[in-house]
PDB file of C-alpha atoms in Angstrom:
ATOM      1  CA  MET A  10      -9.350  -5.232   0.411  1.00 63.00           C
ATOM      2  CA  GLY A  11      -7.645  -6.894  -2.694  1.00 68.00           C
ATOM      3  CA  ARG A  12      -5.512  -9.671  -3.777  1.00 65.00           C
ATOM      4  CA  SER A  13      -2.377  -9.113  -5.425  1.00 61.00           C
ATOM      5  CA  GLU A  14      -2.129 -11.177  -9.513  1.00 62.00           C
ATOM      6  CA  GLY A  15       1.467 -10.987  -9.180  1.00 57.00           C
ATOM      7  CA  ALA A  16       4.378  -7.743  -9.037  1.00 55.00           C
ATOM      8  CA  ASP A  17       3.268  -5.712 -11.154  1.00 59.00           C
ATOM      9  CA  ARG A  18      -1.236  -5.510 -10.166  1.00 66.00           C
ATOM     10  CA  CYS A  19      -2.489  -3.357  -8.244  1.00 74.00           C
ATOM     11  CA  PRO A  20      -4.787  -5.269  -4.895  1.00 72.00           C
ATOM     12  CA  LEU A  21      -6.760  -2.029  -4.397  1.00 79.00           C
ATOM     13  CA  HIS A  22      -8.624   0.016  -6.732  1.00 84.00           C
ATOM     14  CA  PHE A  23     -10.900   3.048  -7.203  1.00 88.00           C
ATOM     15  CA  TYR A  24     -13.691   3.231  -8.742  1.00 90.00           C
ATOM     16  CA  LEU A  25     -16.099   6.243  -9.375  1.00 91.00           C
ATOM     17  CA  ASN A  26     -20.282   5.177  -8.480  1.00 90.00           C
ATOM     18  CA  LEU A  27     -21.951   7.242 -10.594  1.00 87.00           C
ATOM     19  CA  SER A  28     -24.734   4.984 -10.069  1.00 90.00           C
ATOM     20  CA  ARG A  29     -24.996   5.940  -6.817  1.00 83.00           C
ATOM     21  CA  ALA A  30     -25.298   2.240  -6.057  1.00 88.00           C
ATOM     22  CA  VAL A  31     -25.106   1.152  -2.140  1.00 91.00           C
ATOM     23  CA  VAL A  32     -22.011  -0.167  -2.186  1.00 86.00           C
ATOM     24  CA  SER A  33     -21.199  -2.995   0.107  1.00 85.00           C
ATOM     25  CA  ASN A  34     -19.177  -2.844   3.350  1.00 76.00           C
ATOM     26  CA  VAL A  35     -16.353  -5.095   2.119  1.00 76.00           C
ATOM     27  CA  PHE A  36     -15.357  -1.795  -0.133  1.00 80.00           C
ATOM     28  CA  LEU A  37     -14.269   1.191   1.056  1.00 80.00           C
ATOM     29  CA  ASN A  38     -15.932   3.536   0.004  1.00 86.00           C
ATOM     30  CA  LEU A  39     -15.612   7.420   0.322  1.00 87.00           C
ATOM     31  CA  TYR A  40     -17.365  10.208   0.756  1.00 89.00           C
ATOM     32  CA  PRO A  41     -16.688  13.926   0.087  1.00 91.00           C
ATOM     33  CA  LYS A  42     -17.328  16.220   3.293  1.00 90.00           C
ATOM     34  CA  PRO A  43     -19.751  18.442   2.575  1.00 92.00           C
ATOM     35  CA  PHE A  44     -16.704  21.357   1.319  1.00 90.00           C
ATOM     36  CA  LEU A  45     -15.523  19.080  -1.629  1.00 92.00           C
ATOM     37  CA  GLY A  46     -18.830  18.086  -2.051  1.00 93.00           C
ATOM     38  CA  LYS A  47     -19.345  21.452  -3.392  1.00 94.00           C
ATOM     39  CA  LEU A  48     -17.034  21.697  -5.153  1.00 94.00           C
ATOM     40  CA  LEU A  49     -16.909  18.741  -7.551  1.00 95.00           C
ATOM     41  CA  GLU A  50     -20.404  19.492  -7.948  1.00 95.00           C
ATOM     42  CA  GLU A  51     -19.712  22.784  -9.997  1.00 95.00           C
ATOM     43  CA  ASN A  52     -18.485  20.778 -12.946  1.00 96.00           C
ATOM     44  CA  ASN A  53     -18.708  17.336 -13.955  1.00 95.00           C
ATOM     45  CA  ASP A  54     -14.830  16.611 -15.017  1.00 96.00           C
ATOM     46  CA  ARG A  55     -13.883  17.068 -11.517  1.00 96.00           C
ATOM     47  CA  PRO A  56     -15.156  13.612 -10.052  1.00 95.00           C
ATOM     48  CA  GLY A  57     -12.989  12.074 -12.979  1.00 95.00           C
ATOM     49  CA  GLU A  58      -9.975  14.015 -12.424  1.00 95.00           C
ATOM     50  CA  LEU A  59     -10.298  13.587  -8.673  1.00 95.00           C
ATOM     51  CA  LEU A  60     -11.017   9.727  -9.569  1.00 94.00           C
ATOM     52  CA  LYS A  61      -7.183  10.052 -11.152  1.00 93.00           C
ATOM     53  CA  SER A  62      -5.545  11.433  -9.073  1.00 93.00           C
ATOM     54  CA  LEU A  63      -6.460   8.646  -6.269  1.00 91.00           C
ATOM     55  CA  GLN A  64      -5.453   6.067  -8.920  1.00 90.00           C
ATOM     56  CA  ALA A  65      -2.103   7.956  -9.497  1.00 89.00           C
ATOM     57  CA  ILE A  66      -1.421   6.033  -5.902  1.00 87.00           C
ATOM     58  CA  THR A  67       0.997   3.771  -6.428  1.00 86.00           C
ATOM     59  CA  CYS A  68       0.451   0.343  -5.102  1.00 83.00           C
ATOM     60  CA  THR A  69       3.884   0.661  -2.662  1.00 85.00           C
ATOM     61  CA  GLN A  70       1.813   3.818  -0.997  1.00 86.00           C
ATOM     62  CA  VAL A  71      -1.632   1.889  -0.916  1.00 82.00           C
ATOM     63  CA  VAL A  72       0.360  -1.673   0.536  1.00 83.00           C
ATOM     64  CA  GLU A  73       3.133   0.163   3.247  1.00 87.00           C
ATOM     65  CA  GLU A  74       0.142   1.573   4.857  1.00 88.00           C
ATOM     66  CA  GLY A  75      -2.538  -0.916   4.444  1.00 86.00           C
ATOM     67  CA  ARG A  76      -2.238  -4.747   6.276  1.00 86.00           C
ATOM     68  CA  SER A  77      -0.753  -7.809   4.657  1.00 83.00           C
ATOM     69  CA  TYR A  78      -2.311 -11.075   5.194  1.00 85.00           C
ATOM     70  CA  GLY A  79      -1.558 -14.489   4.166  1.00 82.00           C
ATOM     71  CA  GLY A  80      -1.728 -15.552   0.412  1.00 78.00           C
ATOM     72  CA  GLY A  81      -1.196 -11.922  -0.242  1.00 78.00           C
ATOM     73  CA  LEU A  82      -4.852 -10.148   0.694  1.00 81.00           C
ATOM     74  CA  HIS A  83      -4.341  -6.093   1.556  1.00 82.00           C
ATOM     75  CA  LYS A  84      -6.338  -4.520   3.812  1.00 84.00           C
ATOM     76  CA  LEU A  85      -6.606  -0.402   3.908  1.00 84.00           C
ATOM     77  CA  GLU A  86      -8.269   0.514   6.891  1.00 85.00           C
ATOM     78  CA  PRO A  87      -9.962   4.572   6.699  1.00 84.00           C
ATOM     79  CA  ARG A  88      -7.240   5.967   8.810  1.00 88.00           C
ATOM     80  CA  GLU A  89      -4.501   4.043   6.842  1.00 89.00           C
ATOM     81  CA  MET A  90      -6.054   5.786   3.549  1.00 87.00           C
ATOM     82  CA  GLY A  91      -5.896   9.238   5.714  1.00 87.00           C
ATOM     83  CA  ASN A  92      -2.154   8.099   6.087  1.00 90.00           C
ATOM     84  CA  VAL A  93      -1.614   7.807   1.477  1.00 89.00           C
ATOM     85  CA  SER A  94      -0.740  11.143  -0.347  1.00 87.00           C
ATOM     86  CA  LEU A  95      -1.728  12.111  -3.124  1.00 87.00           C
ATOM     87  CA  GLN A  96       0.462  12.608  -6.131  1.00 86.00           C
ATOM     88  CA  SER A  97      -0.723  15.778  -7.668  1.00 89.00           C
ATOM     89  CA  LEU A  98      -4.001  17.245  -7.598  1.00 90.00           C
ATOM     90  CA  PRO A  99      -6.495  18.570 -10.520  1.00 94.00           C
ATOM     91  CA  GLU A 100      -5.890  21.802 -11.060  1.00 93.00           C
ATOM     92  CA  TRP A 101      -9.048  23.052  -9.611  1.00 93.00           C
ATOM     93  CA  LEU A 102      -8.691  21.686  -6.267  1.00 93.00           C
ATOM     94  CA  VAL A 103      -4.933  23.120  -5.943  1.00 92.00           C
ATOM     95  CA  VAL A 104      -6.165  26.659  -6.618  1.00 90.00           C
ATOM     96  CA  GLU A 105      -9.383  25.985  -4.209  1.00 89.00           C
ATOM     97  CA  ALA A 106      -6.589  24.466  -0.743  1.00 87.00           C
ATOM     98  CA  GLU A 107      -3.828  27.816  -2.516  1.00 89.00           C
ATOM     99  CA  GLU A 108      -7.309  30.510  -1.826  1.00 87.00           C
ATOM    100  CA  GLN A 109      -8.537  28.838   1.398  1.00 85.00           C
ATOM    101  CA  LEU A 110      -4.805  28.682   3.489  1.00 84.00           C
ATOM    102  CA  ALA A 111      -4.794  32.391   2.245  1.00 87.00           C
ATOM    103  CA  LEU A 112      -7.857  32.965   4.479  1.00 85.00           C
ATOM    104  CA  ILE A 113      -6.038  31.630   7.881  1.00 86.00           C
ATOM    105  CA  ARG A 114      -2.352  33.610   6.996  1.00 74.00           C
TER     106      ARG A 114
END
């Protein structure tokens, strides 16, 4: 949930919780599925690379998929977040996805 502060500023932001602090439920918390979690643990750079992909999501995408309330308040529910596409994936994730797809072809 976030409030617009002008057309050039997106109301929603992504952060990497390196401290593993308990996060309030006023935030949309993203937790990797076990398969992705294992890939992220294999290399310390990977969480940051995935964060960059999330941060590259355009404000327009977020606002279009989410809900808008009075006063410029925007909210994105988990199911709505599932409709937002990443513009690019980290190379390690592209390779892994291709390997997984090859298994079912």
